[in-house]
Amino acid sequence: MKNKLEVCSCCGKLVPADILEISFKFPDDIAKLREPERSSRIKGNDDAVALDSTRYFVRGLIPLPVNGRDIPYCIGAWAEVGIDAYRRIYELWDDESQGNESPFQATLANSIPGHHKSNCYGLSLQLTGPSTRPDFKVTDEATELFKQQTTGITLHEVDDYNSWFR
């Protein structure tokens, strides 16, 4: 069965109508470790990990509005946070009112294809609820990812993101 195709409004290219989303399994600095070193150096789970008990990471989403769609395209990524933020996020993880917490300062911990040195972009990490991953807002205004998050992307750009992981 073939995917339904739509015409991209910016270029006329036919792109898949179903929006798949890319996701990173680990922060880059953890992904490059080999087993069993990785297992011995990290503690945590699929949503939060500590590397050598000195670096702390939280998994979340970078939402990108899609022009002409109600639902954003989200990149599943990791952010590095300080120990105090990590502890506070852990305290609030199952709290229904965690979304009321002020955003945390963070740094993107993954290299997003097509975005040079994105693994050091500044982020604002906002908790959203106990059954959803936090939202990451790019704070480095000079970056294309900030622009995309602010103004939106086309279906063509969605297809470009997905092509990196095909």
mmCIF file of C-alpha atoms in Angstrom:
data_model
loop_
_atom_site.group_PDB
_atom_site.id
_atom_site.type_symbol
_atom_site.label_atom_id
_atom_site.label_comp_id
_atom_site.label_asym_id
_atom_site.label_seq_id
_atom_site.Cartn_x
_atom_site.Cartn_y
_atom_site.Cartn_z
ATOM 1 C CA MET A 1 0.000 0.000 0.000
ATOM 2 C CA LYS A 2 1.468 3.352 -1.037
ATOM 3 C CA ASN A 3 1.393 6.501 1.068
ATOM 4 C CA LYS A 4 -0.956 9.244 0.000
ATOM 5 C CA LEU A 5 0.943 12.145 -1.568
ATOM 6 C CA GLU A 6 0.322 15.878 -1.327
ATOM 7 C CA VAL A 7 1.708 18.743 -3.374
ATOM 8 C CA CYS A 8 4.111 21.002 -1.428
ATOM 9 C CA SER A 9 2.872 24.590 -1.555
ATOM 10 C CA CYS A 10 6.395 26.022 -1.896
ATOM 11 C CA CYS A 11 7.805 23.903 -4.705
ATOM 12 C CA GLY A 12 5.092 21.710 -6.179
ATOM 13 C CA LYS A 13 6.959 18.500 -5.239
ATOM 14 C CA LEU A 14 4.843 15.492 -4.274
ATOM 15 C CA VAL A 15 5.585 14.550 -0.676
ATOM 16 C CA PRO A 16 4.104 11.942 1.677
ATOM 17 C CA ALA A 17 0.933 13.200 3.374
ATOM 18 C CA ASP A 18 1.647 11.203 6.528
ATOM 19 C CA ILE A 19 4.043 13.173 8.678
ATOM 20 C CA LEU A 20 6.649 10.867 10.166
ATOM 21 C CA GLU A 21 8.897 12.376 12.786
ATOM 22 C CA ILE A 22 12.582 11.891 13.469
ATOM 23 C CA SER A 23 13.828 10.962 16.901
ATOM 24 C CA PHE A 24 17.189 10.442 18.555
ATOM 25 C CA LYS A 25 17.612 7.461 20.889
ATOM 26 C CA PHE A 26 20.409 9.102 22.919
ATOM 27 C CA PRO A 27 22.208 12.426 23.253
ATOM 28 C CA ASP A 28 25.118 12.500 20.763
ATOM 29 C CA ASP A 29 27.791 12.133 23.443
ATOM 30 C CA ILE A 30 26.118 8.980 24.747
ATOM 31 C CA ALA A 31 25.270 7.540 21.312
ATOM 32 C CA LYS A 32 28.936 7.525 20.334
ATOM 33 C CA LEU A 33 29.874 5.319 23.310
ATOM 34 C CA ARG A 34 30.150 1.604 22.652
ATOM 35 C CA GLU A 35 28.647 -1.107 24.779
ATOM 36 C CA PRO A 36 29.454 -2.071 27.546
ATOM 37 C CA GLU A 37 30.973 1.345 28.259
ATOM 38 C CA ARG A 38 27.623 3.018 27.650
ATOM 39 C CA SER A 39 25.851 0.774 30.151
ATOM 40 C CA SER A 40 28.481 1.352 32.817
ATOM 41 C CA ARG A 41 28.552 5.148 32.403
ATOM 42 C CA ILE A 42 24.876 6.075 32.155
ATOM 43 C CA LYS A 43 22.035 5.866 34.641
ATOM 44 C CA GLY A 44 18.439 6.621 33.844
ATOM 45 C CA ASN A 45 15.676 5.661 31.471
ATOM 46 C CA ASP A 46 14.205 6.551 28.069
ATOM 47 C CA ASP A 47 13.333 10.082 29.247
ATOM 48 C CA ALA A 48 16.217 11.211 31.471
ATOM 49 C CA VAL A 49 19.810 10.037 31.805
ATOM 50 C CA ALA A 50 22.965 10.988 33.663
ATOM 51 C CA LEU A 51 26.391 10.444 32.118
ATOM 52 C CA ASP A 52 29.110 9.718 34.689
ATOM 53 C CA SER A 53 26.901 11.440 37.292
ATOM 54 C CA THR A 54 28.252 14.768 35.969
ATOM 55 C CA ARG A 55 26.163 15.494 32.849
ATOM 56 C CA TYR A 56 22.361 15.385 32.769
ATOM 57 C CA PHE A 57 20.003 14.966 29.828
ATOM 58 C CA VAL A 58 16.236 15.105 29.332
ATOM 59 C CA ARG A 59 14.345 13.881 26.276
ATOM 60 C CA GLY A 60 11.800 16.180 24.682
ATOM 61 C CA LEU A 61 10.320 17.537 21.475
ATOM 62 C CA ILE A 62 11.234 20.416 19.195
ATOM 63 C CA PRO A 63 7.852 21.341 17.688
ATOM 64 C CA LEU A 64 7.944 22.958 14.238
ATOM 65 C CA PRO A 65 4.648 24.382 12.959
ATOM 66 C CA VAL A 66 3.769 23.030 9.498
ATOM 67 C CA ASN A 67 2.240 25.598 7.172
ATOM 68 C CA GLY A 68 -1.302 24.528 6.285
ATOM 69 C CA ARG A 69 -1.484 21.916 9.081
ATOM 70 C CA ASP A 70 -2.901 22.058 12.587
ATOM 71 C CA ILE A 71 -0.402 19.581 14.016
ATOM 72 C CA PRO A 72 3.306 20.492 14.297
ATOM 73 C CA TYR A 73 6.149 18.323 13.075
ATOM 74 C CA CYS A 74 8.198 17.334 16.113
ATOM 75 C CA ILE A 75 11.829 16.344 16.306
ATOM 76 C CA GLY A 76 12.480 14.011 19.230
ATOM 77 C CA ALA A 77 15.744 15.183 20.772
ATOM 78 C CA TRP A 78 17.725 15.457 23.991
ATOM 79 C CA ALA A 79 18.674 18.533 25.991
ATOM 80 C CA GLU A 80 21.495 18.864 28.485
ATOM 81 C CA VAL A 81 20.553 20.586 31.743
ATOM 82 C CA GLY A 82 22.360 21.431 34.961
ATOM 83 C CA ILE A 83 22.113 19.264 38.073
ATOM 84 C CA ASP A 84 19.625 21.582 39.811
ATOM 85 C CA ALA A 85 17.281 21.594 36.801
ATOM 86 C CA TYR A 86 17.638 17.808 36.454
ATOM 87 C CA ARG A 87 16.683 17.281 40.097
ATOM 88 C CA ARG A 88 13.699 19.653 39.825
ATOM 89 C CA ILE A 89 12.476 17.994 36.626
ATOM 90 C CA TYR A 90 12.760 14.617 38.363
ATOM 91 C CA GLU A 91 10.736 15.940 41.333
ATOM 92 C CA LEU A 92 7.992 17.205 39.007
ATOM 93 C CA TRP A 93 7.977 14.297 36.533
ATOM 94 C CA ASP A 94 4.631 12.825 37.669
ATOM 95 C CA ASP A 95 3.108 16.089 38.900
ATOM 96 C CA GLU A 96 -0.103 17.071 37.070
ATOM 97 C CA SER A 97 0.754 20.766 37.452
ATOM 98 C CA GLN A 98 4.339 20.522 36.168
ATOM 99 C CA GLY A 99 3.402 22.696 33.167
ATOM 100 C CA ASN A 100 3.107 25.646 35.560
ATOM 101 C CA GLU A 101 6.838 25.446 36.330
ATOM 102 C CA SER A 102 8.993 28.134 34.714
ATOM 103 C CA PRO A 103 11.053 26.938 31.739
ATOM 104 C CA PHE A 104 14.529 25.551 32.339
ATOM 105 C CA GLN A 105 17.635 26.701 30.489
ATOM 106 C CA ALA A 106 19.145 23.874 28.435
ATOM 107 C CA THR A 107 21.402 23.055 25.499
ATOM 108 C CA LEU A 108 20.445 20.867 22.546
ATOM 109 C CA ALA A 109 22.402 17.611 22.819
ATOM 110 C CA ASN A 110 21.840 16.272 19.276
ATOM 111 C CA SER A 111 23.123 17.326 15.880
ATOM 112 C CA ILE A 112 20.023 17.894 13.777
ATOM 113 C CA PRO A 113 20.730 17.117 10.099
ATOM 114 C CA GLY A 114 20.929 20.281 8.032
ATOM 115 C CA HIS A 115 21.642 22.487 11.069
ATOM 116 C CA HIS A 116 25.353 23.198 11.571
ATOM 117 C CA LYS A 117 26.536 22.746 15.178
ATOM 118 C CA SER A 118 22.966 22.416 16.447
ATOM 119 C CA ASN A 119 24.203 20.227 19.315
ATOM 120 C CA CYS A 120 25.118 23.400 21.170
ATOM 121 C CA TYR A 121 22.027 25.549 20.476
ATOM 122 C CA GLY A 122 20.482 27.187 23.508
ATOM 123 C CA LEU A 123 17.029 25.941 24.484
ATOM 124 C CA SER A 124 14.182 26.716 26.794
ATOM 125 C CA LEU A 125 12.810 23.446 28.204
ATOM 126 C CA GLN A 126 9.135 23.576 29.226
ATOM 127 C CA LEU A 127 7.524 20.711 31.094
ATOM 128 C CA THR A 128 4.110 19.925 29.595
ATOM 129 C CA GLY A 129 2.550 17.160 31.672
ATOM 130 C CA PRO A 130 3.245 13.769 33.227
ATOM 131 C CA SER A 131 2.191 11.844 30.099
ATOM 132 C CA THR A 132 3.936 14.050 27.516
ATOM 133 C CA ARG A 133 7.543 14.896 26.780
ATOM 134 C CA PRO A 134 8.802 18.427 27.460
ATOM 135 C CA ASP A 135 8.809 21.017 24.671
ATOM 136 C CA PHE A 136 12.115 22.546 23.580
ATOM 137 C CA LYS A 137 12.120 26.082 22.219
ATOM 138 C CA VAL A 138 15.291 27.116 20.413
ATOM 139 C CA THR A 139 16.577 30.379 21.894
ATOM 140 C CA ASP A 140 19.464 31.060 19.500
ATOM 141 C CA GLU A 141 17.737 33.589 17.227
ATOM 142 C CA ALA A 142 20.470 33.538 14.570
ATOM 143 C CA THR A 143 19.795 29.888 13.681
ATOM 144 C CA GLU A 144 17.603 28.447 10.943
ATOM 145 C CA LEU A 145 15.995 26.084 13.470
ATOM 146 C CA PHE A 146 14.834 29.099 15.520
ATOM 147 C CA LYS A 147 13.366 30.616 12.353
ATOM 148 C CA GLN A 148 11.604 27.365 11.447
ATOM 149 C CA GLN A 149 10.181 27.053 14.936
ATOM 150 C CA THR A 150 8.967 30.651 14.809
ATOM 151 C CA THR A 151 7.575 30.897 11.266
ATOM 152 C CA GLY A 152 6.860 27.268 10.389
ATOM 153 C CA ILE A 153 8.016 24.817 7.748
ATOM 154 C CA THR A 154 6.546 23.463 4.524
ATOM 155 C CA LEU A 155 5.649 19.851 3.704
ATOM 156 C CA HIS A 156 8.756 19.862 1.513
ATOM 157 C CA GLU A 157 10.899 20.658 4.567
ATOM 158 C CA VAL A 158 9.132 17.895 6.523
ATOM 159 C CA ASP A 159 10.097 15.481 3.758
ATOM 160 C CA ASP A 160 13.684 16.801 3.871
ATOM 161 C CA TYR A 161 13.902 16.049 7.606
ATOM 162 C CA ASN A 162 12.499 12.564 7.138
ATOM 163 C CA SER A 163 14.863 11.829 4.239
ATOM 164 C CA TRP A 164 17.837 12.045 6.620
ATOM 165 C CA PHE A 165 16.544 8.966 8.437
ATOM 166 C CA ARG A 166 15.270 6.810 5.553
#
